[in-house]
Short mmCIF file of C-alpha atoms and ligand atoms in Angstrom, two decimals:
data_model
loop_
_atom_site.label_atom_id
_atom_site.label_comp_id
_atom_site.label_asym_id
_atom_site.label_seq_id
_atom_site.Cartn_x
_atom_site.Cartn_y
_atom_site.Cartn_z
CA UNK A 1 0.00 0.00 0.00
CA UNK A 2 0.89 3.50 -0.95
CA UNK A 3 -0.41 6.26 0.86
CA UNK A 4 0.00 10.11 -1.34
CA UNK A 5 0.29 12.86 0.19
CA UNK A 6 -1.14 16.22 -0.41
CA UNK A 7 1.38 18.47 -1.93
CA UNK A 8 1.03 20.77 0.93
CA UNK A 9 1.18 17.99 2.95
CA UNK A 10 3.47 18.96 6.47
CA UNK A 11 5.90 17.25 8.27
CA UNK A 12 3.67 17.03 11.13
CA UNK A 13 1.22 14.66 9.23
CA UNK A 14 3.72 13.07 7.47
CA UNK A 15 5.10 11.64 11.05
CA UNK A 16 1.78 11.26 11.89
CA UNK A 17 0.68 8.71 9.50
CA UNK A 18 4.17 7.29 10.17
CA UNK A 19 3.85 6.44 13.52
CA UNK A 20 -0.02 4.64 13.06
CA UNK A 21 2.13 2.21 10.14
CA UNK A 22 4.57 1.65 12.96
CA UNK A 23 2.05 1.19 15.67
CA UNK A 24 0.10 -1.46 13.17
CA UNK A 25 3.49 -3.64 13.49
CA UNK A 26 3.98 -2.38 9.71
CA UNK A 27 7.28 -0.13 8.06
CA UNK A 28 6.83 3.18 6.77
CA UNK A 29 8.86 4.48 3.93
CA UNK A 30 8.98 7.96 3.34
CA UNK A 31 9.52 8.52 -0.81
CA UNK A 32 9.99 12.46 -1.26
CA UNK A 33 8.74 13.39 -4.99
CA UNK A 34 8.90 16.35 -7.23
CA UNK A 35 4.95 16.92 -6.56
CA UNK A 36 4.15 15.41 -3.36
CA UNK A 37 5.66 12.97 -0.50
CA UNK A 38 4.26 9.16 -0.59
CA UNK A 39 4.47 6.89 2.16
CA UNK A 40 5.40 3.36 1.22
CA UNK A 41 4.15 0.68 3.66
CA UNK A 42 5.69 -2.70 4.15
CA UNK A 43 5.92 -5.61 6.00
CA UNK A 44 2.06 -6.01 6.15
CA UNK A 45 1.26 -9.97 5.36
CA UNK A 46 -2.18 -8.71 3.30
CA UNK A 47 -4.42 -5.72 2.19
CA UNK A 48 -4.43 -3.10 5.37
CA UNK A 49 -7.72 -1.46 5.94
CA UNK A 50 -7.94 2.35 4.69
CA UNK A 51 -9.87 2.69 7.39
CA UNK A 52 -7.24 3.33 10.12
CA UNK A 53 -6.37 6.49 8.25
CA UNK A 54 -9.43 7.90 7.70
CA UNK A 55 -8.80 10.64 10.12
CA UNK A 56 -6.00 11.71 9.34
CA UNK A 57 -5.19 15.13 7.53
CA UNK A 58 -3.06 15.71 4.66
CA UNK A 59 -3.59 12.58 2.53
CA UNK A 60 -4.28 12.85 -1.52
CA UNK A 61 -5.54 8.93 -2.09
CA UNK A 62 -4.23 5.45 -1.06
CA UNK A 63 -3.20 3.25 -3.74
CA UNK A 64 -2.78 -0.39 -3.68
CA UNK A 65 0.15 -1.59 -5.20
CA UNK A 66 -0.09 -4.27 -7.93
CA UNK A 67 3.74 -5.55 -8.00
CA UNK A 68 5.56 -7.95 -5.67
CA UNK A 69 8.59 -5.74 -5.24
CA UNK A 70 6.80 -2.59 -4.02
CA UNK A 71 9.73 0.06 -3.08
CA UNK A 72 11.28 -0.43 -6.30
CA UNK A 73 8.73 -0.08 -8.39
CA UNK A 74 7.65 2.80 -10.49
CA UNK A 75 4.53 3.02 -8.65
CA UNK A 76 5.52 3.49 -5.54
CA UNK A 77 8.14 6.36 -7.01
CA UNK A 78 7.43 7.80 -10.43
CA UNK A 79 10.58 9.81 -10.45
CA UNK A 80 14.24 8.31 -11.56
CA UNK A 81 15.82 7.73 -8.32
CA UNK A 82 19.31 9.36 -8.87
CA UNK A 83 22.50 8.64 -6.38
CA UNK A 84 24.52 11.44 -5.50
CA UNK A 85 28.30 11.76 -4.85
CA UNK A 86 30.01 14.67 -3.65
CA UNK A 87 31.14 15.16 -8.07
CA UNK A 88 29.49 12.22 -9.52
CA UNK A 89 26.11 10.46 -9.65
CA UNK A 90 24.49 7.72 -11.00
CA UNK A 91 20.88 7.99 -12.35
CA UNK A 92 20.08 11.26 -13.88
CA UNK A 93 21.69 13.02 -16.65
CA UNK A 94 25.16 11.87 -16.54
CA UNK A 95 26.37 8.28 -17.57
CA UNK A 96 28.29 6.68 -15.12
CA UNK A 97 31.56 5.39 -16.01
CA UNK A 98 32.66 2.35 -13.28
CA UNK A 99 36.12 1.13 -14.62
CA UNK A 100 39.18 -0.81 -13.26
CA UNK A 101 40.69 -4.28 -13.22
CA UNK A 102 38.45 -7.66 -12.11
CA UNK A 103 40.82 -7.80 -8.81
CA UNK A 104 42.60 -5.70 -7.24
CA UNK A 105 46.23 -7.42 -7.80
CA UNK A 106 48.86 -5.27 -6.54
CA UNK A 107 49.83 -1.55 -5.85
CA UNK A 108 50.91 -0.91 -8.73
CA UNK A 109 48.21 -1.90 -10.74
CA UNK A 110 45.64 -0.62 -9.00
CA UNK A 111 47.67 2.77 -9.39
CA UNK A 112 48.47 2.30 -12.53
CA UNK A 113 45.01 2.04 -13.72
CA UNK A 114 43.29 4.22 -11.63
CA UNK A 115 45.37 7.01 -13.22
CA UNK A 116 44.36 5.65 -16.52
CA UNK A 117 40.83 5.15 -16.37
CA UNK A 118 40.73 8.74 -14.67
CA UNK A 119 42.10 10.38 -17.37
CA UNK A 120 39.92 8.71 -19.75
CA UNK A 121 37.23 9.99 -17.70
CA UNK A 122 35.82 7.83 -15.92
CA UNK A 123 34.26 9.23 -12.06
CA UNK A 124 34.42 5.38 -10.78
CA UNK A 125 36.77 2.51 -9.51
CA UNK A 126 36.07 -1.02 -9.53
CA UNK A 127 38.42 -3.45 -8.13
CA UNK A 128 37.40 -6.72 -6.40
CA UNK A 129 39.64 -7.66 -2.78
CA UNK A 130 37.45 -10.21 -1.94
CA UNK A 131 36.80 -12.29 -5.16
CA UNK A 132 33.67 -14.87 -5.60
CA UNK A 133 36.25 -17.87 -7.38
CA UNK A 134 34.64 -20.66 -9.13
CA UNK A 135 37.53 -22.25 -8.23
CA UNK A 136 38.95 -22.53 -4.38
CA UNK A 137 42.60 -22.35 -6.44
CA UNK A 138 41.94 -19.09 -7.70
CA UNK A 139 43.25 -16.31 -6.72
CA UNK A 140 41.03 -15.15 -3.74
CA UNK A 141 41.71 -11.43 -3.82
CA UNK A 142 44.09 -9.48 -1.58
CA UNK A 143 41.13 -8.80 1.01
CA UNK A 144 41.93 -6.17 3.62
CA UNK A 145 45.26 -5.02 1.59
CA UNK A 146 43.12 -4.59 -1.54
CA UNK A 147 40.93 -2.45 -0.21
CA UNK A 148 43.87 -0.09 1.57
CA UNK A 149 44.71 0.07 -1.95
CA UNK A 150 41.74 0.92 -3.52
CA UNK A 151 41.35 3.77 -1.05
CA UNK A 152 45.32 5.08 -1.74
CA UNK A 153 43.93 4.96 -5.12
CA UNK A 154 40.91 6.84 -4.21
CA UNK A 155 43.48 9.49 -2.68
CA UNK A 156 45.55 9.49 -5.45
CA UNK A 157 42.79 10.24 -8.34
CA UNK A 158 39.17 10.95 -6.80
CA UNK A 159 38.04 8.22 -7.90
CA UNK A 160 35.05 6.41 -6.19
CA UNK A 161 35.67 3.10 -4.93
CA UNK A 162 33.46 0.28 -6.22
CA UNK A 163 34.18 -2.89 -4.89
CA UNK A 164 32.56 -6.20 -3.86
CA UNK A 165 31.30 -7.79 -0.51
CA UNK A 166 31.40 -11.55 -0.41
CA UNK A 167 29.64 -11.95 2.56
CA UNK A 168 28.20 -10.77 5.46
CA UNK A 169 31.22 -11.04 7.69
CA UNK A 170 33.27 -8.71 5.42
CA UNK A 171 30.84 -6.48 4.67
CA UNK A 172 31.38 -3.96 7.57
CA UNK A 173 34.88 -3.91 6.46
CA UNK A 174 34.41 -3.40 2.64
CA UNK A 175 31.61 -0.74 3.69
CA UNK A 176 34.61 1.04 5.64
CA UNK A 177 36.43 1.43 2.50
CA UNK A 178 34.35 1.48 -0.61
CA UNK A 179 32.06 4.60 -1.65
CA UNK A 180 29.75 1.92 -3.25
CA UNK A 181 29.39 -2.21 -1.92
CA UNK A 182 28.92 -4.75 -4.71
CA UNK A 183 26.73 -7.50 -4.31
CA UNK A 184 28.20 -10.12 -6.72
CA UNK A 185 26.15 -12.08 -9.30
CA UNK A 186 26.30 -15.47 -7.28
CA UNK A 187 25.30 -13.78 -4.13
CA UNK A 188 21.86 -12.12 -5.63
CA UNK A 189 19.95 -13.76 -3.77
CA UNK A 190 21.80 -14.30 -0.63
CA UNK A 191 19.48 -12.83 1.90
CA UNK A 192 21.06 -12.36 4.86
CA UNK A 193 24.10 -10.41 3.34
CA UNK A 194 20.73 -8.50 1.35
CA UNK A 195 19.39 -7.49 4.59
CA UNK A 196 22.76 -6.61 6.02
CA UNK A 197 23.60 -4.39 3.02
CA UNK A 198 20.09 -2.52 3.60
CA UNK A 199 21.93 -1.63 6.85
CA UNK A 200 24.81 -0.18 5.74
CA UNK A 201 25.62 3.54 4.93
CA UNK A 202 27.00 3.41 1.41
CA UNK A 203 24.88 3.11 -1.55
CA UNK A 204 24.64 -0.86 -2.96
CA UNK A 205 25.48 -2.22 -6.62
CA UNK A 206 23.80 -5.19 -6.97
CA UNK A 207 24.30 -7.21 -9.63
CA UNK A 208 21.43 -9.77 -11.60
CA UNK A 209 22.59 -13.72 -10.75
CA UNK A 210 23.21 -14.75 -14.26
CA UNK A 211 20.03 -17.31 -13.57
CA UNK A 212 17.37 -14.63 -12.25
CA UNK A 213 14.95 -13.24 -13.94
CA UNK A 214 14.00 -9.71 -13.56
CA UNK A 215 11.50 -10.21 -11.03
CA UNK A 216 13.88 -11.93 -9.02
CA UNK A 217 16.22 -8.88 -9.10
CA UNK A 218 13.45 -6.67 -8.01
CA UNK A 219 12.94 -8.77 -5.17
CA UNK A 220 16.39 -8.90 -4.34
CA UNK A 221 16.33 -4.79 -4.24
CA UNK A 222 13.30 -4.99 -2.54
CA UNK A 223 15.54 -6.82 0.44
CA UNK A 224 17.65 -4.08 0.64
CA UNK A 225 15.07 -1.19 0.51
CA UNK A 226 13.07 -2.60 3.11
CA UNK A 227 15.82 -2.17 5.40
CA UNK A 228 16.38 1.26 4.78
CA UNK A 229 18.76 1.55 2.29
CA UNK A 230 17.37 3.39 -0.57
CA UNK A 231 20.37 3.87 -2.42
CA UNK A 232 20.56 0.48 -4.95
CA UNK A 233 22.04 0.48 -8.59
CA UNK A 234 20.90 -2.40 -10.71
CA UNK A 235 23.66 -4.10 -12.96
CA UNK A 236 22.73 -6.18 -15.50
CA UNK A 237 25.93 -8.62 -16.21
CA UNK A 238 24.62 -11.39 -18.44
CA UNK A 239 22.64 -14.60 -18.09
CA UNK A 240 23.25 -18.27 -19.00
CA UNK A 241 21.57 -19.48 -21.93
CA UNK A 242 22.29 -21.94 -24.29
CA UNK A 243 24.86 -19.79 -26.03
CA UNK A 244 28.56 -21.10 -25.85
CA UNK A 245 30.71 -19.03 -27.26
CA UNK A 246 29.96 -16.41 -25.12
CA UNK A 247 30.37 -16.49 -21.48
CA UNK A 248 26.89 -15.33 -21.20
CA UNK A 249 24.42 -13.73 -22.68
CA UNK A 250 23.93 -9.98 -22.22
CA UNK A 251 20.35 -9.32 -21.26
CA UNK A 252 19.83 -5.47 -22.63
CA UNK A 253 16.36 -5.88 -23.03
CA UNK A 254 16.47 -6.19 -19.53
CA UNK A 255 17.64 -2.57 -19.19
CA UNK A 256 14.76 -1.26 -20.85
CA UNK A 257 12.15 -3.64 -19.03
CA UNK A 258 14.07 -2.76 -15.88
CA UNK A 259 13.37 1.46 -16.59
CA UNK A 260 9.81 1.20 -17.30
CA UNK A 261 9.10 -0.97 -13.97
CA UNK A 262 11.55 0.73 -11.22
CA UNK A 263 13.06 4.09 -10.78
CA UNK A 264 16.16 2.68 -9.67
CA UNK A 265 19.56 3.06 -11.91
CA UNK A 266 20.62 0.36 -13.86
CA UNK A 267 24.32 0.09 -15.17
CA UNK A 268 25.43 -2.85 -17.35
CA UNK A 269 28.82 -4.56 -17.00
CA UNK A 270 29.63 -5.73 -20.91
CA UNK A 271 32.66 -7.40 -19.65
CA UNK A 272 30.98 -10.52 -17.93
CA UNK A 273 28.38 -10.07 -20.39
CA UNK A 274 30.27 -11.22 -23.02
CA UNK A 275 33.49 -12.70 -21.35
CA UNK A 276 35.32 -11.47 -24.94
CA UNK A 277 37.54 -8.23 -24.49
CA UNK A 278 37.04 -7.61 -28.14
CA UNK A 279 33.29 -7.32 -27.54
CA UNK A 280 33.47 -5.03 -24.48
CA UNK A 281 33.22 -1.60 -26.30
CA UNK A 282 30.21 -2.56 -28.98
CA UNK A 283 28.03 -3.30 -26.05
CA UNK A 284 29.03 -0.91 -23.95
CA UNK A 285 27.71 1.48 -26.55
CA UNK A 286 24.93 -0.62 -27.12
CA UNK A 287 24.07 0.04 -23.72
CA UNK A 288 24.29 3.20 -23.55
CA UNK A 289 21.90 3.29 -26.56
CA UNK A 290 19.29 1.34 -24.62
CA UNK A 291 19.20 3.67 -21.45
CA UNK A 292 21.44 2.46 -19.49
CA UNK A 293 22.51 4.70 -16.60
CA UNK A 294 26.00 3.80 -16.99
CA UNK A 295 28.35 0.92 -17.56
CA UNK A 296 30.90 -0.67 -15.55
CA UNK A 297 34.18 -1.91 -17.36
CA UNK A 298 37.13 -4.29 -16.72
CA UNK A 299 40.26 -2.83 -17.42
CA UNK A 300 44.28 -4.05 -16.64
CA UNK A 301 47.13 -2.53 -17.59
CA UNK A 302 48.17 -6.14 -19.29
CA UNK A 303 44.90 -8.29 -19.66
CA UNK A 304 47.31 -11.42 -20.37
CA UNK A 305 48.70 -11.38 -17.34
CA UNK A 306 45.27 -10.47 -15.27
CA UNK A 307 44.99 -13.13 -12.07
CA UNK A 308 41.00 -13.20 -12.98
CA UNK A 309 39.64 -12.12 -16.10
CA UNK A 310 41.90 -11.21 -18.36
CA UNK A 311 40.30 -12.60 -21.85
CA UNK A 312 37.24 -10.17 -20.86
CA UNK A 313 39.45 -7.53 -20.00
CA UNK A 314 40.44 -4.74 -22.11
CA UNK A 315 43.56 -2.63 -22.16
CA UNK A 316 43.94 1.33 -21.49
CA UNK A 317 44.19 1.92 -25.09
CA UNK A 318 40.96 -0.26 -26.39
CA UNK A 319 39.10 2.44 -23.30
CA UNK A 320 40.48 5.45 -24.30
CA UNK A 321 38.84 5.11 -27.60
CA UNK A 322 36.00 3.69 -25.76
CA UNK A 323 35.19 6.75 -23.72
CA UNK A 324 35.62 9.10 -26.91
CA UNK A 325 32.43 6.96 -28.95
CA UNK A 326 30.93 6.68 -25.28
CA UNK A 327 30.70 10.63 -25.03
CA UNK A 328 29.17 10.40 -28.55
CA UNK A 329 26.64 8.53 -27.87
CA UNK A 330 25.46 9.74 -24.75
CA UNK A 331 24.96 13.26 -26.48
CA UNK A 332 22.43 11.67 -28.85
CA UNK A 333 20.60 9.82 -25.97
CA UNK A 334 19.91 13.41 -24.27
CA UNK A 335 22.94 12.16 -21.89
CA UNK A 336 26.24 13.45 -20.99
CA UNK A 337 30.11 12.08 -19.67
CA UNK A 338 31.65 14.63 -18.14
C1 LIG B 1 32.92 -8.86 -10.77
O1 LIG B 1 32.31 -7.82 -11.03
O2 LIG B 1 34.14 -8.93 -10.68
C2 LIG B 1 32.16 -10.12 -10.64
C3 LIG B 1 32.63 -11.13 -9.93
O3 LIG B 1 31.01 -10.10 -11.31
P1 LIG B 1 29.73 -11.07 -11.23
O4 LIG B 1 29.32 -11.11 -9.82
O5 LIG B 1 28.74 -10.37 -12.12
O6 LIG B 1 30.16 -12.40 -11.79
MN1 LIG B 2 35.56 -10.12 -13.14
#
């Protein structure tokens, strides 16, 4: 249930209605709009009766909502929810550019490409310290290190950190160190590191489990909202299919299902996508095309000698060019790279 508030609705009857939600056993969600300010009720097993707020001042209508996934969906909030960073954001005009190597390997490299990627433009880090492995050989990620590094490199450049919690013992630390926490394709639907990440302070990327469908993402979201965190960037990476030659199969239909359902930003990450380095920059544009909110792109200073990655990985030359046809496109979309 949504409940719309006048547009001279005041705070007073705002917290009003607020605390009879909280005194039903139910969570209220305030959603501040260009018009007016709705109130987004969860946690309520069925229909709740209108009638408990018939008394109260200050309320436009009360609309049922249709969807599963309620806080995420574009009728709960009309508007494009947009992220803000102190000289970035994800969401609204600008494309966000989310760039950087699979893992975070050593100082240098991390350096090394922050530099790079920041000159090509890009507002964004990504660098993984605690790495999901198919394989328990694999390298694991340099865990605590890797993320001292990523924030040197955030010193160095400006760059925003991106970077991935594996689970919810780590998370507090990774949430110490990154500007945004990644929630890995094979942990979509991991729940309880879901509900911890709708705890923390810092703005969640969470990525679609390459066997969910878009409904289950929503859900997913919906696990973090609930808990308070409003702040969640969709990232559409790829699903399996029947395809092999590609590692999966990029999904950017999803993108523009994903827009017309929720007002939440959606970035697409070409390089799982397609596991092919050589395919990286057509779909990155691609995505762009299709109203994406930005894209986020694995980059190493040598792909063949990347610890993770590396065939899907391209080099700093392959993105320079990148980010000049990016800054193209996103002019004839009504969208800018600055
Ligand atoms: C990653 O971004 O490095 C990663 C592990 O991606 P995914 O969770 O989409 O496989
Ligand atoms: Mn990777």
């Amino acid at each position: 249930m949504l409940i719309s508030m006048k547009p001279n609705a005041t705070t007073e009857e705002i917290e009003k209605i607020c605390e009879k939600i909280r005194e039903l056993g139910f969570t209220p969600h305030v959603i501040p709009g260009a018009q007016r300010v709705a109130i987004g009720i969860t946690g309520n097993p069925g229909p709740i009766d209108p009638q408990h707020f018939a008394h109260f001042t200050g309320i436009a209508e009360m609309i049922p909502v249709s969807k599963p996934y309620k806080l995420v969906s574009r009728e709960v909030k009309p508007e494009d929810t947009v992220i803000h960073f102190e000289n970035a954001s994800i969401g609204g005009e600008e494309i966000a550019i989310i760039a950087g190597p699979c893992a975070v390997e050593s100082r240098e490299q991390i350096l090394e490409t922050a530099c790079a990627v920041k000159e090509a433009g890009a507002k964004f880090l990504r660098g993984g310290a605690f790495k999901p492995r198919t394989s328990p050989y694999s390298f694991q990620g340099l865990k605590e290190e890797g993320l001292k590094l990523l924030a040197e490199a955030r010193e160095k450049t400006g760059l925003y950190i991106v970077t991935e919690a594996k689970d919810v013992q780590t998370l507090p630390m990774v949430e110490e160190y990154a500007d945004i926490i990644q929630i890995g394709a094979r942990n979509m639907q991991n729940f309880s590191l879901l509900e911890a990440a709708g705890k923390a302070s810092k703005p969640v990327l969470l990525k679609r489990g390459m066997w969910a469908t878009i409904t289950e993402l929503f859900m997913a979201a919906e696990y973090i909202l609930s808990q308070g965190n409003y702040k969640v960037i969709l990232c559409e990476r790829g699903i399996r299919t029947f395809e092999t030659l590609t590692r999966n199969t990029l999904d950017l239909g999803a993108v523009t299902v994903i827009k017309q359902l929720s007002h939440l930003p959606v970035i697409v990450d070409p390089s799982h996508g397609i596991g092919i380095a050589a395919s990286v920059p057509p779909l990155a544009k691609a995505a762009i095309s299709a109203g994406a909110d930005g894209v986020m792109i694995e980059v190493h200073p040598q792909p063949s000698k990347a610890l993770s990655d590396g065939p899907q990985s391209i080099g700093f030359q392959s993105f320079f060019t990148l980010m000049k046809e990016l800054k193209k496109i996103a002019r004839v979309v009504n969208r800018k790279i600055t």
